[in-house]
Short mmCIF file of C-alpha atoms in Angstrom, two decimals:
data_model
loop_
_atom_site.label_atom_id
_atom_site.label_comp_id
_atom_site.label_asym_id
_atom_site.label_seq_id
_atom_site.Cartn_x
_atom_site.Cartn_y
_atom_site.Cartn_z
CA MET K 31 83.00 167.22 48.10
CA PHE K 32 85.34 168.61 46.28
CA GLY K 33 89.09 168.88 46.48
CA PHE K 34 91.09 168.37 49.97
CA SER K 35 91.24 171.77 50.61
CA PHE K 36 87.92 171.90 53.42
CA ARG K 37 88.70 168.71 55.02
CA GLN K 38 92.00 169.40 56.09
CA ARG K 39 91.28 171.23 59.31
CA LYS K 40 89.93 168.15 60.90
CA PRO K 41 92.15 164.81 60.35
CA SER K 42 90.71 162.20 57.74
CA SER K 43 89.69 159.48 59.66
CA ALA K 44 92.36 158.12 57.52
CA GLN K 45 94.98 159.69 58.39
CA THR K 46 93.61 158.63 62.49
CA ALA K 47 94.51 155.31 61.24
CA LYS K 48 96.74 155.64 59.84
CA GLU K 49 98.79 157.82 63.60
CA ARG K 50 97.56 155.33 65.39
CA LEU K 51 98.87 151.98 63.41
CA GLN K 52 102.21 153.53 63.10
CA ILE K 53 102.87 154.74 66.93
CA LEU K 54 101.03 151.40 67.50
CA LEU K 55 103.94 149.77 65.03
CA ALA K 56 107.13 151.30 66.40
CA HIS K 57 105.72 150.15 69.25
CA GLU K 58 105.18 146.88 67.98
CA ARG K 59 108.82 146.70 66.08
CA SER K 60 111.34 148.16 68.07
CA SER K 61 110.53 145.59 71.28
CA GLY K 62 110.81 142.24 68.73
CA GLY K 63 107.22 142.47 68.84
CA THR K 64 107.74 141.00 73.48
CA SER K 65 105.95 144.34 74.12
CA PRO K 66 105.50 144.35 77.21
CA ASP K 67 106.31 140.46 78.44
CA PHE K 68 108.56 142.14 80.16
CA LEU K 69 105.04 143.05 82.62
CA PRO K 70 103.80 140.43 84.85
CA LEU K 71 108.24 140.49 85.62
CA LEU K 72 108.26 143.07 86.79
CA GLN K 73 105.43 143.32 89.11
CA ARG K 74 106.74 140.56 90.47
CA ASP K 75 109.65 142.82 91.01
CA ILE K 76 108.41 146.08 93.06
CA LEU K 77 105.88 143.40 94.99
CA GLU K 78 109.32 141.48 96.18
CA VAL K 79 110.39 145.08 97.27
CA VAL K 80 108.03 146.12 99.00
CA ARG K 81 106.41 142.99 100.27
CA ARG K 82 109.89 143.13 102.47
CA HIS K 83 109.19 145.72 104.20
CA MET K 84 105.17 145.39 104.53
CA GLU K 85 102.78 142.97 104.02
CA ILE K 86 100.70 143.88 100.91
CA ASP K 87 99.31 141.66 99.01
CA GLY K 88 98.54 140.49 94.92
CA ASP K 89 96.03 141.97 94.17
CA ALA K 90 97.84 145.34 95.72
CA VAL K 91 99.92 146.60 92.67
CA ASP K 92 98.02 147.86 89.75
CA ILE K 93 100.40 148.90 86.72
CA LYS K 94 99.16 151.51 84.26
CA LEU K 95 100.16 152.18 80.97
CA GLU K 96 99.57 154.57 78.44
CA ARG K 97 101.76 155.18 75.16
CA SER K 98 101.80 157.74 72.86
CA ASP K 99 104.30 159.49 69.55
CA ASP K 100 106.85 160.42 72.08
CA LEU K 101 106.02 159.70 74.99
CA SER K 102 104.91 155.99 77.32
CA SER K 103 103.97 156.51 81.14
CA LEU K 104 104.22 153.65 83.05
CA GLU K 105 101.56 154.06 86.00
CA ILE K 106 102.23 151.74 89.33
CA ASN K 107 99.57 152.05 91.83
CA ILE K 108 100.68 150.25 95.08
CA GLU K 109 97.52 149.72 97.93
CA LEU K 110 98.59 149.98 100.99
CA PRO K 111 97.10 147.89 103.42
CA ASN K 112 95.79 148.79 108.04
CA ALA K 113 92.58 150.38 105.51
CA SER K 114 93.95 153.12 105.47
CA PRO K 115 93.68 155.20 101.98
CA VAL K 116 97.84 156.10 101.02
CA LYS K 117 99.11 155.61 98.19
CA ALA K 118 102.22 155.70 96.63
CA ARG K 119 102.26 157.43 92.71
CA PRO K 120 106.10 156.73 91.63
CA ALA K 121 104.97 157.13 88.12
CA SER K 122 108.28 157.58 84.74
CA MET W 187 72.25 135.72 85.08
CA SER W 188 75.46 136.14 82.37
CA LYS W 189 75.69 134.93 79.81
CA VAL W 190 79.33 134.23 77.88
CA ILE W 191 78.46 135.15 73.36
CA VAL W 192 80.66 133.61 70.77
CA VAL W 193 80.89 135.70 67.68
CA THR W 194 82.37 133.27 65.44
CA SER W 195 82.43 132.83 61.61
CA GLY W 196 84.60 130.45 60.37
CA LYS W 197 86.05 132.62 57.36
CA GLY W 198 87.79 135.34 58.17
CA GLY W 199 87.73 138.90 56.66
CA VAL W 200 83.52 138.98 56.59
CA GLY W 201 83.60 141.09 60.28
CA LYS W 202 84.02 138.72 63.74
CA THR W 203 86.27 141.86 65.39
CA THR W 204 83.88 145.00 63.96
CA SER W 205 80.45 142.66 64.77
CA SER W 206 81.91 141.69 68.42
CA ALA W 207 83.11 145.25 69.42
CA ALA W 208 79.41 146.59 68.02
CA ILE W 209 77.73 144.30 69.94
CA GLY W 210 79.91 145.69 73.42
CA ALA W 211 79.43 148.85 73.34
CA GLY W 212 75.17 148.41 72.52
CA LEU W 213 75.11 145.14 74.69
CA ALA W 214 77.19 148.66 77.48
CA MET W 215 74.91 151.39 76.10
CA ARG W 216 72.07 149.48 77.09
CA GLY W 217 73.23 149.52 80.91
CA HIS W 218 74.85 145.51 80.26
CA LYS W 219 77.75 145.20 82.60
CA THR W 220 80.00 144.27 79.92
CA ALA W 221 83.38 142.67 78.81
CA VAL W 222 84.39 141.66 75.34
CA ILE W 223 87.57 139.62 74.86
CA ASP W 224 89.58 139.02 71.90
CA PHE W 225 90.50 135.64 71.65
CA ASP W 226 92.05 135.34 68.05
CA VAL W 227 96.08 134.86 70.24
CA GLY W 228 99.47 136.21 68.53
CA LEU W 229 97.56 138.53 65.78
CA ARG W 230 95.93 140.54 68.72
CA ASN W 231 93.18 143.09 66.54
CA LEU W 232 90.02 144.44 68.96
CA ASP W 233 92.30 146.47 71.31
CA MET W 234 92.97 148.37 67.64
CA ILE W 235 89.00 147.96 66.54
CA MET W 236 88.11 149.72 70.19
CA GLY W 237 90.81 152.25 70.62
CA CYS W 238 92.60 150.83 73.97
CA GLU W 239 95.77 149.99 72.32
CA ARG W 240 97.79 151.40 73.75
CA ARG W 241 96.71 151.25 77.04
CA VAL W 242 97.41 147.40 76.72
CA VAL W 243 99.24 145.96 80.62
CA PHE W 244 98.10 142.62 81.13
CA ASP W 245 96.64 139.86 78.56
CA PHE W 246 94.26 136.79 78.56
CA ILE W 247 97.66 134.65 78.87
CA ASN W 248 98.81 136.53 81.27
CA VAL W 249 95.47 136.03 83.01
CA ILE W 250 95.51 132.51 82.16
CA GLN W 251 98.87 131.59 82.96
CA GLY W 252 98.86 133.67 86.76
CA ASP W 253 100.95 136.79 85.43
CA ALA W 254 98.42 139.54 85.39
CA LYS W 255 94.79 139.42 87.82
CA LEU W 256 92.09 139.24 85.76
CA LYS W 257 90.93 142.48 87.24
CA GLN W 258 94.38 144.57 86.14
CA ALA W 259 93.80 142.93 82.71
CA LEU W 260 90.67 144.22 82.36
CA ILE W 261 90.39 147.83 79.73
CA LYS W 262 87.78 150.13 81.22
CA ASP W 263 86.63 151.91 77.64
CA ARG W 264 86.31 155.89 78.46
CA ARG W 265 83.33 155.65 76.59
CA LEU W 266 81.70 153.63 78.03
CA GLU W 267 80.95 153.50 81.42
CA ASN W 268 80.69 149.35 81.16
CA LEU W 269 82.12 148.79 79.02
CA TYR W 270 86.05 146.15 79.65
CA VAL W 271 87.69 144.68 76.81
CA LEU W 272 90.56 142.03 77.50
CA PRO W 273 93.29 142.38 75.12
CA THR W 274 94.96 138.87 74.13
CA SER W 275 98.86 138.04 74.00
CA GLN W 276 100.48 139.06 71.10
CA THR W 277 103.69 137.37 71.50
CA ARG W 278 101.83 134.41 72.15
CA ASP W 279 100.44 131.35 70.21
CA LYS W 280 97.40 130.60 70.46
CA ASP W 281 98.62 127.39 72.10
CA ALA W 282 99.10 129.26 75.52
CA LEU W 283 94.69 129.09 75.73
CA THR W 284 93.75 125.60 77.31
CA LYS W 285 90.61 124.90 78.71
CA GLU W 286 90.52 124.63 81.71
CA GLY W 287 92.80 128.42 81.79
CA VAL W 288 89.82 129.97 79.06
CA LYS W 289 87.14 128.28 82.00
CA LYS W 290 88.76 129.37 84.96
CA VAL W 291 88.53 133.13 83.43
CA LEU W 292 85.35 133.09 81.95
CA ASP W 293 83.97 131.46 85.54
CA GLU W 294 85.81 134.43 87.17
CA LEU W 295 84.23 136.96 84.92
CA ARG W 296 80.40 135.66 84.57
CA GLU W 297 80.55 136.56 88.87
CA GLU W 298 80.73 140.14 87.70
CA PHE W 299 79.58 141.00 84.22
CA ASP W 300 75.79 140.04 82.74
CA TYR W 301 77.62 139.51 78.96
CA ILE W 302 81.09 138.13 77.73
CA VAL W 303 81.89 138.29 74.52
CA CYS W 304 84.52 136.40 73.29
CA ASP W 305 85.67 137.16 69.42
CA SER W 306 86.36 134.19 67.79
CA PRO W 307 89.50 134.05 65.78
CA ALA W 308 89.10 132.69 62.12
CA GLY W 309 89.11 128.59 61.26
CA ILE W 310 88.57 126.33 63.89
CA GLU W 311 91.40 125.44 65.46
CA ARG W 312 91.70 125.64 69.24
CA GLY W 313 91.32 130.08 69.20
CA ALA W 314 88.05 129.41 67.32
CA HIS W 315 87.62 126.04 69.60
CA LEU W 316 87.70 127.75 72.40
CA ALA W 317 86.49 130.88 71.65
CA MET W 318 82.60 128.21 71.11
CA TYR W 319 83.58 126.13 73.92
CA TYR W 320 81.90 127.80 76.52
CA ALA W 321 79.16 129.89 74.69
CA ASP W 322 75.71 130.44 75.46
CA GLU W 323 74.43 132.64 72.92
CA ALA W 324 76.63 132.82 69.63
CA VAL W 325 76.18 134.81 66.31
CA VAL W 326 77.14 133.72 63.76
CA VAL W 327 78.82 136.55 61.43
CA THR W 328 78.19 135.54 57.44
CA ASN W 329 79.03 137.78 54.59
CA PRO W 330 76.00 136.33 51.16
CA GLU W 331 78.39 134.81 49.18
CA VAL W 332 78.99 131.21 49.14
CA SER W 333 83.20 130.83 50.81
CA SER W 334 81.01 133.18 54.06
CA VAL W 335 78.44 130.93 54.10
CA ARG W 336 80.08 127.25 53.94
CA ASP W 337 82.24 128.63 56.25
CA SER W 338 79.30 129.55 58.45
CA ASP W 339 77.43 125.82 58.11
CA ARG W 340 80.73 124.31 58.23
CA VAL W 341 80.52 126.37 62.31
CA LEU W 342 77.21 125.76 62.63
CA GLY W 343 78.52 122.13 62.94
CA LEU W 344 80.65 122.45 65.47
CA LEU W 345 78.84 124.51 67.69
CA ASN W 346 76.25 121.75 67.39
CA SER W 347 78.33 119.61 68.22
CA LYS W 348 81.85 120.54 69.90
CA THR W 349 80.95 122.67 72.94
CA ALA W 350 79.90 122.26 76.67
CA LEU W 351 76.68 122.08 76.25
CA ALA W 352 76.74 120.21 73.64
CA GLU W 353 78.18 117.67 75.09
CA LYS W 354 76.21 117.56 78.26
CA GLY W 355 74.41 115.26 75.88
CA ASP W 356 70.84 116.76 77.39
CA GLY W 357 69.55 117.80 74.12
CA SER W 358 71.18 121.37 75.93
CA ALA W 359 72.57 123.12 72.70
CA VAL W 360 74.32 126.77 72.56
CA LYS W 361 71.67 128.70 71.07
CA ALA W 362 72.59 130.51 67.20
CA GLN W 363 71.55 133.46 65.50
CA LEU W 364 72.26 134.56 62.32
CA LEU W 365 74.57 138.16 61.53
CA LEU W 366 74.92 138.70 57.41
CA THR W 367 76.84 141.67 57.00
CA ARG W 368 78.35 144.02 53.85
CA PHE W 369 74.47 142.86 53.37
CA ASP W 370 73.91 145.22 49.93
CA GLN W 371 70.15 146.03 48.75
CA THR W 372 70.90 147.34 45.68
CA ARG W 373 72.88 144.35 44.53
CA SER W 374 70.68 141.41 45.88
CA ALA W 375 67.69 143.00 44.40
CA ASN W 376 69.40 142.58 41.23
CA GLY W 377 69.84 139.56 41.91
CA ASP W 378 73.90 140.08 41.84
CA MET W 379 73.91 139.17 45.86
CA MET W 380 72.27 136.14 47.51
CA SER W 381 69.21 137.43 49.58
CA VAL W 382 68.75 137.71 52.93
CA GLU W 383 65.91 134.72 52.57
CA ASP W 384 68.28 133.18 51.03
CA VAL W 385 71.09 132.52 53.31
CA LEU W 386 68.71 131.77 55.70
CA GLU W 387 67.36 129.03 53.41
CA ILE W 388 70.86 127.56 53.66
CA LEU W 389 72.10 127.53 56.55
CA ALA W 390 68.22 127.68 58.62
CA ILE W 391 68.69 129.60 61.67
CA PRO W 392 67.05 132.41 63.21
CA LEU W 393 68.07 135.97 62.44
CA LEU W 394 69.83 138.74 64.29
CA GLY W 395 70.27 141.36 62.12
CA ILE W 396 71.52 142.78 58.70
CA ILE W 397 73.96 144.93 58.81
CA PRO W 398 74.38 146.84 55.32
CA GLU W 399 77.58 147.45 53.38
CA SER W 400 78.45 151.02 54.32
CA THR W 401 81.61 153.49 55.23
CA SER W 402 80.97 154.03 58.18
CA VAL W 403 82.29 150.32 59.57
CA LEU W 404 85.73 151.96 57.78
CA LYS W 405 85.68 154.34 59.40
CA ALA W 406 84.45 154.16 62.78
CA SER W 407 87.90 150.57 62.33
CA ASN W 408 90.20 153.75 61.29
CA GLU W 409 89.43 156.11 64.98
CA GLY W 410 89.04 153.30 67.15
CA THR W 411 85.10 153.00 67.10
CA PRO W 412 82.84 150.60 68.02
CA VAL W 413 80.59 151.50 65.07
CA SER W 414 77.54 151.74 67.45
CA LEU W 415 78.20 154.24 68.83
CA ASP W 416 78.38 155.89 65.40
CA GLU W 417 73.95 155.85 65.67
CA LYS W 418 73.69 157.91 62.86
CA SER W 419 74.69 155.53 60.56
CA PRO W 420 73.12 152.70 58.53
CA ALA W 421 74.77 149.78 60.10
CA GLY W 422 75.57 151.73 63.81
CA LYS W 423 71.80 152.08 64.23
CA ALA W 424 71.44 148.28 62.50
CA TYR W 425 73.84 146.98 65.29
CA ILE W 426 72.52 148.49 67.89
CA ASP W 427 69.07 147.37 66.62
CA ALA W 428 70.94 143.24 66.57
CA VAL W 429 72.10 143.86 70.14
CA GLY W 430 68.53 144.88 70.47
CA ARG W 431 67.87 141.20 69.65
CA LEU W 432 70.43 140.13 71.32
CA VAL W 433 68.98 141.03 74.71
CA GLY W 434 65.75 139.39 73.61
CA GLU W 435 63.50 142.72 72.84
CA GLN W 436 60.86 142.17 69.52
CA ILE W 437 62.67 144.92 66.95
CA GLU W 438 61.29 144.78 63.70
CA MET W 439 63.87 143.39 61.00
CA ARG W 440 64.61 146.66 58.36
CA VAL W 441 66.56 146.03 55.46
CA ASN W 442 68.80 149.48 56.12
CA PRO W 443 69.20 150.44 52.24
CA GLY W 444 73.46 151.52 53.69
CA ASP W 445 75.11 155.14 53.32
CA GLN W 446 72.18 157.62 52.05
CA ARG W 447 74.82 159.52 51.41
CA ARG W 448 74.98 158.50 47.63
CA GLY W 449 74.70 161.42 46.18
CA PHE W 450 70.99 160.93 42.77
CA PHE W 451 73.94 159.62 40.38
CA GLN W 452 75.70 157.78 42.13
CA ARG W 453 72.69 155.23 43.22
CA LEU W 454 71.39 155.72 39.99
CA LEU W 455 75.25 154.30 38.49
CA GLY W 456 74.58 151.79 42.17
CA ARG W 457 71.64 150.90 40.41
CA THR W 458 72.66 150.28 36.71
CA ALA W 459 76.16 148.81 37.20
#
C-alpha cells in the first residue's frame, strides 16, 4: 500500500506494459510501419527454391516469428512429402 | 454448429477489444474451439490485448489476398488450448478488406471452430460493416454514457438492416445482446450514472452482462492477458458469467460491486463524492 519498496521484486503491470510497448514499437518504427510484410514474399521464394528440387505442397511451409528486445527469431518449418516425418528446421 | 459473433459498439474506447479477448478466452475456457479476429485494419490491437504481439507473422489481410494460408496466420494462445487469434494488418488500410475475402475466411474458420469472435473497429464504416456483415449474433458493448448509448442504437439499426441475415429478407436477424461495461454501481445508485434499467429501456435488447469498472481491466491489458483469466477479479467474474449466458446458460444477473480491494475509507469517500 505505502511506498514502492515492497513492490520492486515483481515488475508491476505498468512496467510490463511499458516494456511490451517499447519492444513492439521499436520493431514497428524501424521497419517504417511495414514490419513483416516481406514474409509472404520470403515464403514464396522459399517454396520456389525448394520446389526446384522436390515436389512440395503450398501448405508445407510454416513460418514463425518471435520477437524480443535483444533478439528475434524466425523459424521456418518445411514438411517434406512421402509420408516420412522429416522436418527441416533452419532457424536464424 | 459454429457461430460468428461480432463485438461492436459504434463508439471507440468502450471496451470492444477487451471484451472480444475476454469473451474469446471465456469460450475457450469452456472447451469451445474459438478464434478471435481483429477487423481494425491499420490499427491492430487485439494482439497486444491478448499478449501475442511478438508472434504475429501473417495476418487476416495476407490470408484474404492469398499470400498466406489461414492456419499460418492463426496464432495459438499459449495459455488456453482452444484459443486462437487472427491478427489484422498494421500496414494496410481498410480497403484491403473485401466482402468476398471476409466470407472466404469466415467460411473456412466455420469448418474448424465452434465460435468465431469478430472484434469490430469503432465507427460504422467498412471495417465495422464487414465485421458485422456475416455475424449470427452480436455483442453490443455500451458504457452507461449518452454518446455510447446513442452510438449503440445506431449500430443496432445497422445490425437489423446491413447484415447478410437481415438482407435475406425472410425475417432472419442477427441476435443482438447488450454488454454494459465500465458500470459503477455506486455512481449509478447516487444518480450520477444511468442505471442498467435506463440503458435497457432505451436500447430494448436482452442484457448479456454487466462489467463493473475495475482496475483489473487495465492490469490485464498491461500484461496482455484476457481479463476473464483473472477469475478472482470482479470484471473477470462478470465476463465469465456473460460468456455462460452467451452459450445459452441461465445465470442470474449479478451487479458486481466492482473492486473489492477498495479500503473502507475509499468506499466511504466514493459514496459521498
